[in-house]
Amino acid sequence: MKPKIAFFTGARSEYGSLKHILRAIIKDNTFDYSLIVSGLHLLNQFGSTINEIKKDGFEIKYVIPIFDENISPSYLEFSNAVRDISKALLEEKPDGMFIIGDRIEAYAAALAAHFTNTKIIHSGGGTLTNGAVDNIYRYNITNLTSIHITTSLNNFNRLKTLPNVEKKNIHFVGSFAIDGIVNFKENKISIKKQFSKIIPNKFCLMTFHPVTSSKEDIALIMDKTIEYLIEKNFQILITYPNNDNGYQKIINIVDKWKNHQMITVTDNLGSQYYYSALDDCAFVIGNSSSGLLEAPYFHKQVINIGTRQDGRDTDVGVSNVSCDFEKVRLALELGFNSNWKKIPNNNIFGDGNTIPKIMKILKQNFK
């Protein structure tokens, strides 16, 4: 009998990475897998991204609703998630559970695995994001994890300092997302295929998420930034936020501007068109982790605003700016003065060879 690994996905952000390891699992045929889909994937407001998973051809074993539409998560959704994921694991009896990231539903999945004596493989430990409650979830997931997959050397070394983490179980492999970027670059598609009005190199990619560990008015900064860019006659492609507390304020700003001729709004691009947007845009602005992780691999300048990503590793080309519009405006002026020149990156999240390393680790630990 082959070892069985359960894979949990709760959001578009980590599914773009997860699907690459799923494809490798299927191709290699060493393991059986069970896919558990939950969280934002099931919400219409965030693009019903379960449909992307189905389109990719993966068999979904469990669909576990957690959130209601238009409501930020609370203790009730969290406790229900732990209960329902635990039931799935007790029924499925996998040898291990693979979890990516640090959202609240990932934490619920980790607790469910812990209570059902299911070994956890976690990708994303060691990262710091001092401006988000994810920091707490990530640290707690690390404490429950048996096999630690890190995306950067700094994260790897940070985990090694924790007294309750076995050093032999910490691995630096890089980010799955870079494997996806390498694959995309071998067969590029243009963002114009999805949005015909967008002019390549004449638009910016904008994503803002709520800031959950400070009182920054990120929605106000977003509003002023949009106004500034429109005055510059520059197109903006806006992607939706996640559903952390305070997301509705950002949605309100999106709704305010969504009908302007210079604005294009999408609730979900999917990984391939997201890479198209990164490839074709002039620059990236907002406070999303993708601006720090993926955008540098397209040699884009990035304006990272506020404290949400404080502590996270940053490559060259990323400008960290406080949540002050005058500072943001100055950073934008510098970028426009440079004609948004491309910036070579240092590959701090790996070289696109993550999947073979993951497969080797899984085979060593599940026989």
GROMACS .gro file of C-alpha atoms in nm:
model
  367
    1MET     CA    1   0.000   0.000   0.000
    2LYS     CA    2   0.132   0.342  -0.098
    3PRO     CA    3   0.170   0.615   0.167
    4LYS     CA    4  -0.114   0.867   0.158
    5ILE     CA    5  -0.068   1.240   0.201
    6ALA     CA    6  -0.354   1.483   0.252
    7PHE     CA    7  -0.315   1.830   0.102
    8PHE     CA    8  -0.506   2.125   0.243
    9THR     CA    9  -0.579   2.440   0.045
   10GLY     CA   10  -0.785   2.733   0.169
   11ALA     CA   11  -0.691   3.026  -0.056
   12ARG     CA   12  -0.581   3.120  -0.407
   13SER     CA   13  -0.249   3.248  -0.269
   14GLU     CA   14  -0.119   2.906  -0.170
   15TYR     CA   15  -0.304   2.696  -0.427
   16GLY     CA   16  -0.088   2.845  -0.703
   17SER     CA   17   0.208   2.683  -0.525
   18LEU     CA   18   0.034   2.367  -0.407
   19LYS     CA   19  -0.074   2.252  -0.752
   20HIS     CA   20   0.287   2.205  -0.863
   21ILE     CA   21   0.357   1.951  -0.589
   22LEU     CA   22   0.023   1.781  -0.657
   23ARG     CA   23   0.119   1.734  -1.022
   24ALA     CA   24   0.453   1.591  -0.915
   25ILE     CA   25   0.279   1.353  -0.672
   26ILE     CA   26   0.049   1.226  -0.947
   27LYS     CA   27   0.329   1.189  -1.202
   28ASP     CA   28   0.566   1.013  -0.961
   29ASN     CA   29   0.301   0.765  -0.842
   30THR     CA   30   0.483   0.691  -0.515
   31PHE     CA   31   0.202   0.836  -0.302
   32ASP     CA   32  -0.174   0.843  -0.288
   33TYR     CA   33  -0.320   1.184  -0.213
   34SER     CA   34  -0.638   1.337  -0.075
   35LEU     CA   35  -0.718   1.699  -0.152
   36ILE     CA   36  -0.913   1.902   0.102
   37VAL     CA   37  -1.053   2.231  -0.033
   38SER     CA   38  -1.188   2.496   0.200
   39GLY     CA   39  -1.176   2.864   0.297
   40LEU     CA   40  -1.183   3.141   0.036
   41HIS     CA   41  -1.198   2.890  -0.250
   42LEU     CA   42  -1.569   2.847  -0.178
   43LEU     CA   43  -1.671   3.214  -0.168
   44ASN     CA   44  -1.828   3.385  -0.469
   45GLN     CA   45  -1.696   3.723  -0.356
   46PHE     CA   46  -1.339   3.597  -0.390
   47GLY     CA   47  -1.383   3.433  -0.729
   48SER     CA   48  -1.503   3.080  -0.637
   49THR     CA   49  -1.152   2.955  -0.701
   50ILE     CA   50  -1.257   2.595  -0.639
   51ASN     CA   51  -1.348   2.609  -1.007
   52GLU     CA   52  -0.982   2.669  -1.094
   53ILE     CA   53  -0.889   2.357  -0.897
   54LYS     CA   54  -1.151   2.155  -1.084
   55LYS     CA   55  -1.033   2.298  -1.417
   56ASP     CA   56  -0.679   2.187  -1.333
   57GLY     CA   57  -0.813   1.832  -1.313
   58PHE     CA   58  -0.737   1.745  -0.950
   59GLU     CA   59  -0.968   1.508  -0.767
   60ILE     CA   60  -1.119   1.687  -0.467
   61LYS     CA   61  -1.189   1.443  -0.184
   62TYR     CA   62  -1.335   1.686   0.070
   63VAL     CA   63  -1.501   2.027   0.036
   64ILE     CA   64  -1.523   2.194   0.377
   65PRO     CA   65  -1.705   2.530   0.398
   66ILE     CA   66  -1.574   2.761   0.668
   67PHE     CA   67  -1.663   3.122   0.589
   68ASP     CA   68  -1.989   3.293   0.499
   69GLU     CA   69  -2.001   3.552   0.224
   70ASN     CA   70  -1.923   3.912   0.332
   71ILE     CA   71  -1.817   3.814   0.686
   72SER     CA   72  -1.465   3.820   0.829
   73PRO     CA   73  -1.355   3.504   1.015
   74SER     CA   74  -1.417   3.469   1.388
   75TYR     CA   75  -1.369   3.208   1.660
   76LEU     CA   76  -1.685   3.028   1.548
   77GLU     CA   77  -1.563   2.967   1.193
   78PHE     CA   78  -1.225   2.864   1.330
   79SER     CA   79  -1.361   2.608   1.576
   80ASN     CA   80  -1.597   2.464   1.313
   81ALA     CA   81  -1.306   2.433   1.071
   82VAL     CA   82  -1.098   2.238   1.324
   83ARG     CA   83  -1.393   2.006   1.387
   84ASP     CA   84  -1.476   1.940   1.020
   85ILE     CA   85  -1.117   1.897   0.903
   86SER     CA   86  -1.060   1.658   1.195
   87LYS     CA   87  -1.357   1.449   1.080
   88ALA     CA   88  -1.212   1.430   0.729
   89LEU     CA   89  -0.872   1.321   0.859
   90LEU     CA   90  -1.022   1.057   1.088
   91GLU     CA   91  -1.213   0.916   0.793
   92GLU     CA   92  -0.924   0.936   0.546
   93LYS     CA   93  -0.641   0.828   0.780
   94PRO     CA   94  -0.353   0.984   0.581
   95ASP     CA   95   0.007   0.929   0.682
   96GLY     CA   96   0.073   1.301   0.666
   97MET     CA   97  -0.088   1.636   0.588
   98PHE     CA   98   0.075   1.902   0.373
   99ILE     CA   99  -0.007   2.262   0.464
  100ILE     CA  100   0.123   2.580   0.301
  101GLY     CA  101   0.128   2.922   0.460
  102ASP     CA  102  -0.021   3.080   0.766
  103ARG     CA  103  -0.379   3.189   0.718
  104ILE     CA  104  -0.635   3.112   0.988
  105GLU     CA  105  -0.773   2.815   0.795
  106ALA     CA  106  -0.420   2.671   0.762
  107TYR     CA  107  -0.388   2.698   1.140
  108ALA     CA  108  -0.722   2.519   1.179
  109ALA     CA  109  -0.595   2.242   0.949
  110ALA     CA  110  -0.277   2.210   1.156
  111LEU     CA  111  -0.472   2.178   1.480
  112ALA     CA  112  -0.699   1.918   1.320
  113ALA     CA  113  -0.394   1.719   1.211
  114HIS     CA  114  -0.247   1.747   1.560
  115PHE     CA  115  -0.564   1.622   1.731
  116THR     CA  116  -0.590   1.327   1.489
  117ASN     CA  117  -0.222   1.230   1.524
  118THR     CA  118  -0.151   1.313   1.161
  119LYS     CA  119   0.207   1.414   1.084
  120ILE     CA  120   0.227   1.771   0.948
  121ILE     CA  121   0.447   1.885   0.661
  122HIS     CA  122   0.445   2.265   0.663
  123SER     CA  123   0.582   2.503   0.402
  124GLY     CA  124   0.631   2.864   0.508
  125GLY     CA  125   0.770   2.843   0.859
  126GLY     CA  126   1.029   3.091   0.978
  127THR     CA  127   0.877   3.381   0.787
  128LEU     CA  128   0.805   3.705   0.971
  129THR     CA  129   0.512   3.936   0.895
  130ASN     CA  130   0.490   4.168   1.192
  131GLY     CA  131   0.197   4.361   1.049
  132ALA     CA  132  -0.039   4.063   1.036
  133VAL     CA  133  -0.188   3.817   1.284
  134ASP     CA  134  -0.056   3.546   1.051
  135ASN     CA  135   0.266   3.572   1.253
  136ILE     CA  136   0.089   3.408   1.546
  137TYR     CA  137  -0.074   3.138   1.334
  138ARG     CA  138   0.255   3.059   1.159
  139TYR     CA  139   0.449   3.021   1.485
  140ASN     CA  140   0.183   2.793   1.628
  141ILE     CA  141   0.175   2.582   1.312
  142THR     CA  142   0.553   2.547   1.339
  143ASN     CA  143   0.516   2.412   1.694
  144LEU     CA  144   0.278   2.143   1.565
  145THR     CA  145   0.484   2.049   1.259
  146SER     CA  146   0.703   1.743   1.207
  147ILE     CA  147   0.863   1.833   0.874
  148HIS     CA  148   0.952   2.197   0.808
  149ILE     CA  149   0.987   2.327   0.452
  150THR     CA  150   1.137   2.676   0.431
  151THR     CA  151   1.137   2.915   0.138
  152SER     CA  152   1.449   3.120   0.216
  153LEU     CA  153   1.779   3.073   0.398
  154ASN     CA  154   1.682   3.338   0.652
  155ASN     CA  155   1.365   3.146   0.734
  156PHE     CA  156   1.566   2.823   0.756
  157ASN     CA  157   1.813   2.976   0.999
  158ARG     CA  158   1.539   3.138   1.203
  159LEU     CA  159   1.365   2.805   1.258
  160LYS     CA  160   1.692   2.651   1.371
  161THR     CA  161   1.695   2.892   1.668
  162LEU     CA  162   1.365   2.756   1.806
  163PRO     CA  163   1.435   2.514   2.094
  164ASN     CA  164   1.134   2.288   2.030
  165VAL     CA  165   1.203   2.230   1.658
  166GLU     CA  166   1.424   1.935   1.563
  167LYS     CA  167   1.703   2.070   1.344
  168LYS     CA  168   1.721   1.755   1.130
  169ASN     CA  169   1.361   1.812   1.020
  170ILE     CA  170   1.418   2.164   0.884
  171HIS     CA  171   1.478   2.189   0.509
  172PHE     CA  172   1.552   2.484   0.281
  173VAL     CA  173   1.408   2.415  -0.064
  174GLY     CA  174   1.291   2.755  -0.190
  175SER     CA  175   0.940   2.857  -0.289
  176PHE     CA  176   0.703   2.646  -0.501
  177ALA     CA  177   0.597   2.969  -0.670
  178ILE     CA  178   0.936   3.004  -0.837
  179ASP     CA  179   0.892   2.665  -1.005
  180GLY     CA  180   0.562   2.797  -1.140
  181ILE     CA  181   0.728   3.114  -1.266
  182VAL     CA  182   0.998   2.913  -1.444
  183ASN     CA  183   0.727   2.705  -1.613
  184PHE     CA  184   0.531   3.016  -1.709
  185LYS     CA  185   0.833   3.180  -1.870
  186GLU     CA  186   0.873   2.878  -2.096
  187ASN     CA  187   0.525   2.935  -2.239
  188LYS     CA  188   0.420   3.293  -2.174
  189ILE     CA  189   0.074   3.437  -2.230
  190SER     CA  190  -0.013   3.807  -2.238
  191ILE     CA  191  -0.249   3.972  -1.993
  192LYS     CA  192  -0.425   4.122  -2.296
  193LYS     CA  193  -0.568   3.777  -2.364
  194GLN     CA  194  -0.767   3.819  -2.043
  195PHE     CA  195  -0.819   4.199  -2.044
  196SER     CA  196  -0.806   4.348  -2.392
  197LYS     CA  197  -0.806   4.712  -2.278
  198ILE     CA  198  -0.488   4.676  -2.071
  199ILE     CA  199  -0.172   4.805  -2.237
  200PRO     CA  200   0.142   4.609  -2.143
  201ASN     CA  201   0.405   4.816  -1.958
  202LYS     CA  202   0.151   5.096  -1.918
  203PHE     CA  203  -0.027   4.966  -1.610
  204CYS     CA  204   0.055   4.877  -1.252
  205LEU     CA  205  -0.057   4.570  -1.059
  206MET     CA  206  -0.218   4.667  -0.728
  207THR     CA  207  -0.313   4.442  -0.435
  208PHE     CA  208  -0.394   4.565  -0.085
  209HIS     CA  209  -0.486   4.344   0.210
  210PRO     CA  210  -0.609   4.453   0.554
  211VAL     CA  211  -0.346   4.531   0.817
  212THR     CA  212  -0.446   4.335   1.124
  213SER     CA  213  -0.173   4.426   1.374
  214SER     CA  214  -0.170   4.806   1.351
  215LYS     CA  215  -0.407   5.097   1.297
  216GLU     CA  216  -0.283   5.197   0.951
  217ASP     CA  217  -0.554   5.338   0.726
  218ILE     CA  218  -0.448   5.128   0.428
  219ALA     CA  219  -0.779   5.191   0.250
  220LEU     CA  220  -0.714   5.568   0.252
  221ILE     CA  221  -0.365   5.516   0.110
  222MET     CA  222  -0.509   5.293  -0.160
  223ASP     CA  223  -0.769   5.557  -0.249
  224LYS     CA  224  -0.511   5.836  -0.279
  225THR     CA  225  -0.273   5.616  -0.476
  226ILE     CA  226  -0.542   5.529  -0.729
  227GLU     CA  227  -0.629   5.898  -0.766
  228TYR     CA  228  -0.261   5.986  -0.820
  229LEU     CA  229  -0.210   5.717  -1.085
  230ILE     CA  230  -0.525   5.819  -1.271
  231GLU     CA  231  -0.397   6.177  -1.278
  232LYS     CA  232  -0.077   6.032  -1.432
  233ASN     CA  233  -0.298   5.865  -1.697
  234PHE     CA  234  -0.167   5.526  -1.587
  235GLN     CA  235  -0.379   5.211  -1.595
  236ILE     CA  236  -0.430   5.002  -1.282
  237LEU     CA  237  -0.513   4.632  -1.255
  238ILE     CA  238  -0.656   4.573  -0.906
  239THR     CA  239  -0.686   4.229  -0.751
  240TYR     CA  240  -0.916   4.160  -0.456
  241PRO     CA  241  -0.794   4.145  -0.094
  242ASN     CA  242  -0.826   3.843   0.129
  243ASN     CA  243  -1.100   3.828   0.393
  244ASP     CA  244  -0.900   3.931   0.700
  245ASN     CA  245  -1.078   4.168   0.938
  246GLY     CA  246  -1.114   4.508   0.773
  247TYR     CA  247  -1.126   4.381   0.414
  248GLN     CA  248  -1.461   4.549   0.345
  249LYS     CA  249  -1.298   4.893   0.366
  250ILE     CA  250  -1.069   4.791   0.082
  251ILE     CA  251  -1.362   4.649  -0.116
  252ASN     CA  252  -1.537   4.984  -0.073
  253ILE     CA  253  -1.242   5.162  -0.236
  254VAL     CA  254  -1.240   4.906  -0.517
  255ASP     CA  255  -1.613   4.965  -0.571
  256LYS     CA  256  -1.560   5.341  -0.574
  257TRP     CA  257  -1.318   5.323  -0.867
  258LYS     CA  258  -1.408   5.003  -1.051
  259ASN     CA  259  -1.603   5.172  -1.331
  260HIS     CA  260  -1.330   5.422  -1.418
  261GLN     CA  261  -1.188   5.372  -1.767
  262MET     CA  262  -0.832   5.345  -1.630
  263ILE     CA  263  -0.924   5.073  -1.380
  264THR     CA  264  -0.959   4.698  -1.426
  265VAL     CA  265  -1.073   4.490  -1.128
  266THR     CA  266  -1.056   4.114  -1.085
  267ASP     CA  267  -1.153   3.895  -0.790
  268ASN     CA  268  -0.923   3.619  -0.910
  269LEU     CA  269  -0.669   3.599  -1.192
  270GLY     CA  270  -0.556   3.241  -1.144
  271SER     CA  271  -0.185   3.172  -1.123
  272GLN     CA  272  -0.108   3.185  -1.496
  273TYR     CA  273  -0.278   3.518  -1.560
  274TYR     CA  274  -0.135   3.652  -1.237
  275TYR     CA  275   0.211   3.574  -1.375
  276SER     CA  276   0.102   3.738  -1.700
  277ALA     CA  277   0.011   4.049  -1.505
  278LEU     CA  278   0.347   4.046  -1.327
  279ASP     CA  279   0.526   3.998  -1.658
  280ASP     CA  280   0.340   4.272  -1.845
  281CYS     CA  281   0.301   4.538  -1.575
  282ALA     CA  282   0.533   4.834  -1.530
  283PHE     CA  283   0.547   4.795  -1.151
  284VAL     CA  284   0.373   4.643  -0.850
  285ILE     CA  285   0.222   4.835  -0.559
  286GLY     CA  286   0.035   4.740  -0.241
  287ASN     CA  287   0.111   4.524   0.062
  288SER     CA  288   0.081   4.169  -0.070
  289SER     CA  289   0.348   3.905  -0.009
  290SER     CA  290   0.352   3.830  -0.382
  291GLY     CA  291   0.513   4.168  -0.436
  292LEU     CA  292   0.806   4.055  -0.223
  293LEU     CA  293   0.823   3.692  -0.331
  294GLU     CA  294   0.720   3.663  -0.697
  295ALA     CA  295   0.746   4.012  -0.850
  296PRO     CA  296   1.129   4.030  -0.818
  297TYR     CA  297   1.156   3.718  -1.037
  298PHE     CA  298   1.001   3.928  -1.314
  299HIS     CA  299   1.256   4.205  -1.236
  300LYS     CA  300   0.982   4.449  -1.142
  301GLN     CA  301   1.011   4.744  -0.909
  302VAL     CA  302   0.779   4.699  -0.611
  303ILE     CA  303   0.640   4.959  -0.372
  304ASN     CA  304   0.549   4.774  -0.053
  305ILE     CA  305   0.335   4.998   0.167
  306GLY     CA  306   0.294   4.983   0.544
  307THR     CA  307   0.374   4.723   0.807
  308ARG     CA  308   0.184   4.415   0.687
  309GLN     CA  309   0.498   4.251   0.548
  310ASP     CA  310   0.742   4.385   0.809
  311GLY     CA  311   1.009   4.125   0.880
  312ARG     CA  312   0.964   3.932   0.556
  313ASP     CA  313   1.271   3.880   0.336
  314THR     CA  314   1.295   4.133   0.055
  315ASP     CA  315   1.491   4.113  -0.268
  316VAL     CA  316   1.640   4.407  -0.453
  317GLY     CA  317   1.383   4.616  -0.635
  318VAL     CA  318   1.146   4.624  -0.337
  319SER     CA  319   1.098   4.967  -0.177
  320ASN     CA  320   0.943   4.953   0.170
  321VAL     CA  321   0.740   5.268   0.231
  322SER     CA  322   0.551   5.373   0.543
  323CYS     CA  323   0.174   5.418   0.537
  324ASP     CA  324   0.203   5.789   0.454
  325PHE     CA  325   0.084   5.906   0.116
  326GLU     CA  326   0.357   6.166   0.079
  327LYS     CA  327   0.613   5.886   0.114
  328VAL     CA  328   0.418   5.678  -0.136
  329ARG     CA  329   0.400   5.969  -0.379
  330LEU     CA  330   0.776   6.022  -0.360
  331ALA     CA  331   0.837   5.652  -0.428
  332LEU     CA  332   0.605   5.669  -0.728
  333GLU     CA  333   0.780   5.978  -0.863
  334LEU     CA  334   1.116   5.803  -0.835
  335GLY     CA  335   0.977   5.508  -1.025
  336PHE     CA  336   0.828   5.718  -1.302
  337ASN     CA  337   1.153   5.915  -1.330
  338SER     CA  338   1.338   5.585  -1.383
  339ASN     CA  339   1.077   5.476  -1.639
  340TRP     CA  340   1.025   5.179  -1.407
  341LYS     CA  341   1.350   5.020  -1.515
  342LYS     CA  342   1.387   4.647  -1.454
  343ILE     CA  343   1.589   4.537  -1.151
  344PRO     CA  344   1.784   4.204  -1.150
  345ASN     CA  345   1.697   3.994  -0.847
  346ASN     CA  346   1.906   3.774  -0.616
  347ASN     CA  347   1.688   3.460  -0.620
  348ILE     CA  348   1.652   3.459  -0.242
  349PHE     CA  349   1.350   3.226  -0.267
  350GLY     CA  350   1.525   2.965  -0.476
  351ASP     CA  351   1.603   2.893  -0.838
  352GLY     CA  352   1.290   2.708  -0.948
  353ASN     CA  353   1.403   2.359  -0.849
  354THR     CA  354   1.186   2.321  -0.540
  355ILE     CA  355   0.960   2.034  -0.644
  356PRO     CA  356   1.233   1.765  -0.682
  357LYS     CA  357   1.367   1.861  -0.340
  358ILE     CA  358   1.020   1.829  -0.186
  359MET     CA  359   0.966   1.489  -0.345
  360LYS     CA  360   1.297   1.366  -0.205
  361ILE     CA  361   1.203   1.482   0.145
  362LEU     CA  362   0.861   1.317   0.125
  363LYS     CA  363   1.011   0.987   0.009
  364GLN     CA  364   1.261   0.994   0.294
  365ASN     CA  365   0.988   1.047   0.553
  366PHE     CA  366   0.700   0.835   0.418
  367LYS     CA  367   0.791   0.483   0.309
   0.00000   0.00000   0.00000
